[in-house]
Tab-separated table of C-alpha atoms in Angstrom:
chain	number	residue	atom	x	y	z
A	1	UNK	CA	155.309	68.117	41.973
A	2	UNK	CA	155.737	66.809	45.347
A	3	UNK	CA	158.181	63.960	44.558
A	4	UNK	CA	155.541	61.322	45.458
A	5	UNK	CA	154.592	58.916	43.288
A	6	UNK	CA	151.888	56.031	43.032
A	7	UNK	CA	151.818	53.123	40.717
A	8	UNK	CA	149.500	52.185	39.010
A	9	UNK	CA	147.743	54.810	38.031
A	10	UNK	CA	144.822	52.749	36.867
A	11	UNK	CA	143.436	49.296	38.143
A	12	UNK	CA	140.339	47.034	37.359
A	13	UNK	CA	139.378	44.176	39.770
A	14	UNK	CA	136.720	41.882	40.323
A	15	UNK	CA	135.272	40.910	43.773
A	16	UNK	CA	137.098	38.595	45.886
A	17	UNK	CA	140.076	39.449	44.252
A	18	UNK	CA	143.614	41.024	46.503
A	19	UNK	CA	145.242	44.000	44.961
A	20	UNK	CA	148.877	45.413	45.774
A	21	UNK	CA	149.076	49.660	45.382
A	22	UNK	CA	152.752	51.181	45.239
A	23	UNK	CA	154.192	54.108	46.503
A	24	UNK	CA	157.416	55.390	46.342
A	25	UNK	CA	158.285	58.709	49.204
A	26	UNK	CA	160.452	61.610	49.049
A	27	UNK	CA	164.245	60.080	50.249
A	28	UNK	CA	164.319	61.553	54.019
A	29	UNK	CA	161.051	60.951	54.744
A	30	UNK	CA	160.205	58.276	57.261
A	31	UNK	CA	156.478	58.353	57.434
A	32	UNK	CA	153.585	57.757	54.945
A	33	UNK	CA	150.057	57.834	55.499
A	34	UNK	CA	147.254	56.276	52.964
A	35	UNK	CA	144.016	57.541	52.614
A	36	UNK	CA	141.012	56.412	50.600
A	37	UNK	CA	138.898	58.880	48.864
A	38	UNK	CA	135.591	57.268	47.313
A	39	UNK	CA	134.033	59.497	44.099
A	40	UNK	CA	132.946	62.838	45.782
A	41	UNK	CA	134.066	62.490	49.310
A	42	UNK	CA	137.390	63.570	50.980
A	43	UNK	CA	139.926	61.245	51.767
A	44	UNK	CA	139.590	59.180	54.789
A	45	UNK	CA	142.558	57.803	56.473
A	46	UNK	CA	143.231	54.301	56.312
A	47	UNK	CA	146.823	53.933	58.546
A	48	UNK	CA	149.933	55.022	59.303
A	49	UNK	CA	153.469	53.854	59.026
A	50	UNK	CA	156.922	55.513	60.487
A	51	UNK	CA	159.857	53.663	60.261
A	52	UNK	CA	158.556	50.240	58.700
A	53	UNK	CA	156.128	50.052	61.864
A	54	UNK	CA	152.213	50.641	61.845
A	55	UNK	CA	151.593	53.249	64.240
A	56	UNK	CA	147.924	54.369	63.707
A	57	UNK	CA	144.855	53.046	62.220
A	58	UNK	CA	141.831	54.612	60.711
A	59	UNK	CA	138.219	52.689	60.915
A	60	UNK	CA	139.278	49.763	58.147
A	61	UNK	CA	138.900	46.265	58.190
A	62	UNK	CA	141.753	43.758	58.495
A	63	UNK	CA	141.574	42.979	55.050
A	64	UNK	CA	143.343	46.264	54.470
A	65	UNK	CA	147.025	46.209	55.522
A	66	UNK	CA	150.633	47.616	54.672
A	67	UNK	CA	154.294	47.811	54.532
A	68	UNK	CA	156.818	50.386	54.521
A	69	UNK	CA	160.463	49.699	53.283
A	70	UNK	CA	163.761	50.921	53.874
A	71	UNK	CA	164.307	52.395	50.224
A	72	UNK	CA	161.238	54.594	50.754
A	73	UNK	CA	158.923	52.921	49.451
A	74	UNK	CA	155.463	51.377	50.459
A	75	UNK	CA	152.740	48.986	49.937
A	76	UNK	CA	148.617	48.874	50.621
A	77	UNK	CA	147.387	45.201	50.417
A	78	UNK	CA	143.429	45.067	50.339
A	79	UNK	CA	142.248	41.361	50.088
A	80	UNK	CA	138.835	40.137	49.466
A	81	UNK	CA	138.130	43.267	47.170
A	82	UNK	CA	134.431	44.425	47.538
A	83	UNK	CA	132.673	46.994	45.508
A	84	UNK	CA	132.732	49.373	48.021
A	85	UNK	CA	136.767	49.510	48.026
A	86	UNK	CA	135.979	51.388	44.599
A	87	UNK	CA	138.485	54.803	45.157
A	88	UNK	CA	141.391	56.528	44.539
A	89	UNK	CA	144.001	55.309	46.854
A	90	UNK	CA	146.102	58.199	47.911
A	91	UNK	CA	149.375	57.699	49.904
A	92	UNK	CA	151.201	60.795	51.739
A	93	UNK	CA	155.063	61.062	52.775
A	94	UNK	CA	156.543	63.424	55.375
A	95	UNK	CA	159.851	63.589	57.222
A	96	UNK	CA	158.276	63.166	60.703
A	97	UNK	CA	154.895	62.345	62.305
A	98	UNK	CA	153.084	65.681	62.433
A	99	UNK	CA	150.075	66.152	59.509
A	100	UNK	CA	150.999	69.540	58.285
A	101	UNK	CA	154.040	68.145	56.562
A	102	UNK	CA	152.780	65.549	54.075
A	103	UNK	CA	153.175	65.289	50.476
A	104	UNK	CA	150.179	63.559	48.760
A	105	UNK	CA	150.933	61.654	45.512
A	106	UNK	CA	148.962	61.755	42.395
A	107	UNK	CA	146.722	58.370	43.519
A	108	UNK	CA	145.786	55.012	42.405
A	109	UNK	CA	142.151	54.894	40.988
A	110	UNK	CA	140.911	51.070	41.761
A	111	UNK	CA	137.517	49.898	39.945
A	112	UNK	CA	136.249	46.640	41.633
A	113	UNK	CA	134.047	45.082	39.253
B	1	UNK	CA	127.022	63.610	62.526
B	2	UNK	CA	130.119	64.305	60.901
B	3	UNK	CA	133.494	65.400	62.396
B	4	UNK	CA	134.008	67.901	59.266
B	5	UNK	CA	130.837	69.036	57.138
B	6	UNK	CA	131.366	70.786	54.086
B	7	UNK	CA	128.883	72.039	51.103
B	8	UNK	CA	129.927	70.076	48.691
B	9	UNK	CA	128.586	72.952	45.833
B	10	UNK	CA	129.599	72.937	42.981
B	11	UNK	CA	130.465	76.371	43.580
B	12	UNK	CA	130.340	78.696	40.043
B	13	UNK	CA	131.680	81.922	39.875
B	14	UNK	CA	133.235	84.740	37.515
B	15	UNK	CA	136.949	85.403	37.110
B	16	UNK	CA	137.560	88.235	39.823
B	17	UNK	CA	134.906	87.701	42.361
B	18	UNK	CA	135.732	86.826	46.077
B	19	UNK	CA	135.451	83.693	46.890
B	20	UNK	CA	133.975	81.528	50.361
B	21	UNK	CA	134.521	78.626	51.358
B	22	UNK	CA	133.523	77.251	54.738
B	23	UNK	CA	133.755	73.996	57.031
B	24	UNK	CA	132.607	72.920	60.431
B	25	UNK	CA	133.192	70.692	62.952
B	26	UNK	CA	132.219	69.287	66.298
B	27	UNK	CA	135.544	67.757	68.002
B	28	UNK	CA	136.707	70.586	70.116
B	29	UNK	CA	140.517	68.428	70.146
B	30	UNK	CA	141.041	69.603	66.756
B	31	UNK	CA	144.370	72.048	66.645
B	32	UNK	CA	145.400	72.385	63.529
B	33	UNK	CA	143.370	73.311	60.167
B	34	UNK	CA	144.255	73.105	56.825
B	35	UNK	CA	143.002	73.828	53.463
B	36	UNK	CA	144.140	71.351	50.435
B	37	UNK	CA	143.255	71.953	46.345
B	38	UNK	CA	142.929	69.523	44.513
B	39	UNK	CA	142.695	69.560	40.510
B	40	UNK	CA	141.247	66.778	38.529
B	41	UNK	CA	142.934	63.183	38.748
B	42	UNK	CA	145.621	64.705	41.154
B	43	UNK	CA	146.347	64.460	44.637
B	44	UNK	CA	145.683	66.847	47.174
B	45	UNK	CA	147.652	69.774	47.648
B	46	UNK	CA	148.495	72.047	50.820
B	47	UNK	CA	147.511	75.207	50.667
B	48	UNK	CA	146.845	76.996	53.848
B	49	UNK	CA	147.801	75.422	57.351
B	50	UNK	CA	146.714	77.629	60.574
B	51	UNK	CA	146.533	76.369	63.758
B	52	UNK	CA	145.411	79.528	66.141
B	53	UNK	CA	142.323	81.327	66.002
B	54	UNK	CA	142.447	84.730	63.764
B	55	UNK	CA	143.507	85.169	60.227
B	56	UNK	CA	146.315	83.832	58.063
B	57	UNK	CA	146.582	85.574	54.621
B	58	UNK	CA	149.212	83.955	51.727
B	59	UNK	CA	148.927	85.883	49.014
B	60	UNK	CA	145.048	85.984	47.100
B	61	UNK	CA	144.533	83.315	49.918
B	62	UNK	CA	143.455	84.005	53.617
B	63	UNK	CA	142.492	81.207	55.867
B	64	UNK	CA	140.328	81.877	59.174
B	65	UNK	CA	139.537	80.132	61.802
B	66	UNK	CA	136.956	80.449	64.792
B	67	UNK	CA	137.929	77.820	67.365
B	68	UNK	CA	134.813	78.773	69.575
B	69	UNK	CA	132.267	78.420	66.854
B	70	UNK	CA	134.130	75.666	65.538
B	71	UNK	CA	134.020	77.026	62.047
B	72	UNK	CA	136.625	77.944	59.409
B	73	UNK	CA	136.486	79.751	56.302
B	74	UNK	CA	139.122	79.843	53.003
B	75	UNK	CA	138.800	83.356	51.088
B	76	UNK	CA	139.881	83.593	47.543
B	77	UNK	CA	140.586	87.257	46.060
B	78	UNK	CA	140.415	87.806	42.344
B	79	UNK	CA	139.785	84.405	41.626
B	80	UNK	CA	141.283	82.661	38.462
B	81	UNK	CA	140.208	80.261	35.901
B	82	UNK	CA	143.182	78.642	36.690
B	83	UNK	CA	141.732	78.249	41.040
B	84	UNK	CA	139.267	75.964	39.541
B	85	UNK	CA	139.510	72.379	41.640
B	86	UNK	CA	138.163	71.025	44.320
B	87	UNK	CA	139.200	72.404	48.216
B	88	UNK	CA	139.233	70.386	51.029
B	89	UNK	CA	139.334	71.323	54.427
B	90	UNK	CA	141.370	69.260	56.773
B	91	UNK	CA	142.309	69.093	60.318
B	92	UNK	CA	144.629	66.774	62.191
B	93	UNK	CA	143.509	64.780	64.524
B	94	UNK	CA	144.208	60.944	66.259
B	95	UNK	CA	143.728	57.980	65.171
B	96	UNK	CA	144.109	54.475	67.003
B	97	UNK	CA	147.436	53.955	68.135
B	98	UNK	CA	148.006	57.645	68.717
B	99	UNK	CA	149.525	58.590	65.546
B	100	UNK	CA	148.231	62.229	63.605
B	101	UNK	CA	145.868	61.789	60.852
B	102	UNK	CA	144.311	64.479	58.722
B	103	UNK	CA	140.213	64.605	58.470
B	104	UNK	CA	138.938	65.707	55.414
B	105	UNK	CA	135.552	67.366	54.587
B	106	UNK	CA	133.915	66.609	51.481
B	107	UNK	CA	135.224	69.008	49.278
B	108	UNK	CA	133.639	71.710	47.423
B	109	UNK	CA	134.169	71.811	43.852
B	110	UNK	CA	135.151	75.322	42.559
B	111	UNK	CA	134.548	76.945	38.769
B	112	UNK	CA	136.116	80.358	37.833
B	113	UNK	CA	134.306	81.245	34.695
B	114	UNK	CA	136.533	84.191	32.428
């Protein structure tokens, strides 16, 4: 177990709809990373925060966006669902800003109906 | 084309063979490689992380790179039932803003038959 962990596990939406995802980091770490990995692909990476700031972006839309807390924890905000935002919704925590330190969690698996 | 191509498989096998598993990729400011499993409604997990060109062996598992052909491989010895999952490549790279992201292949999905 990595100590990362994602809530929910499960989530059905309909179009147009705005969904929260939750994940909570290993204490220490200042630096989580969500990725979005669509039924037989890898993940692709969505953005970055370290230290409650956004400090890298991947090629999404506006409509996706974050926060990272104090406590550890973090949030992925996607309004306007669309089908297409059909995934699992991994999120990664590591103590500093290099990639070969991150912890994935288990994921959130979002249906957009 | 693609930063990262992998064969996607599926990829079947019999407990105890050898197995391959490959990636390429065309941005030459990639500098560090790493190889992730991933089992069935989990999330990814590290196994190999290299970041010269040459060999790196951990156990039934040895990782190789070839920075001038831009290819890597992931070698399994004596495979398991229990190595079935899906194995990503990944190599760190930069996204907007400067900050290190990992890009992923597409996975190849993995059986080890007893």
């Amino acid at each position: 177990e990595t100590g990362v962990t994602q809530s929910p596990t499960h989530l059905i939406k309909t179009r147009g709809q705005q969904v929260t995802l939750r994940c909570s980091s290993q204490s220490g770490h200042n630096t989580v990373s969500w990725y979005q990995q669509a039924l037989g692909q890898g993940p692709q990476f969505i953005f970055q925060y370290y230290r409650e700031e956004e400090n890298g972006r991947g090629n999404f839309p506006p409509r996706f966006s974050g926060l990272q807390f104090p406590n550890y924890s973090s949030e992925l905000n996607v309004n306007a669902l669309e089908l297409d935002d059909s995934a699992l919704y991994l999120c990664a925590s590591s103590p500093g800003l290099g990639t070969d330190t991150q912890y994935f969690g288990p994921g959130t698996r979002l249906t957009v109906l | 084309q693609k930063e990262v191509e992998q064969d996607p498989g599926p990829l079947s096998v019999p407990e105890g063979a050898i197995v391959s598993l490959n990636c390429t990729y065309s941005n030459s400011a990639f500098q560090y490689f790493m190889w992730y499993r991933q089992y069935s409604r989990k999330g990814p997990e590290l196994l190999m992380y290299t970041y010269s060109s040459g060999n790196k062996e951990d156990g039934r598992f040895t990782a190789q790179v070839d920075k001038s052909s831009k290819y890597i491989s992931l070698f399994i010895r004596d495979s398991q039932p229990s190595d079935s999952a899906t194995y990503l490549c990944a190599m760190s790279g930069y996204s907007q803003g400067g900050s290190e992201k990992l890009v992923f292949g597409k996975g190849t999905k993995l059986t080890v038959n007893p």
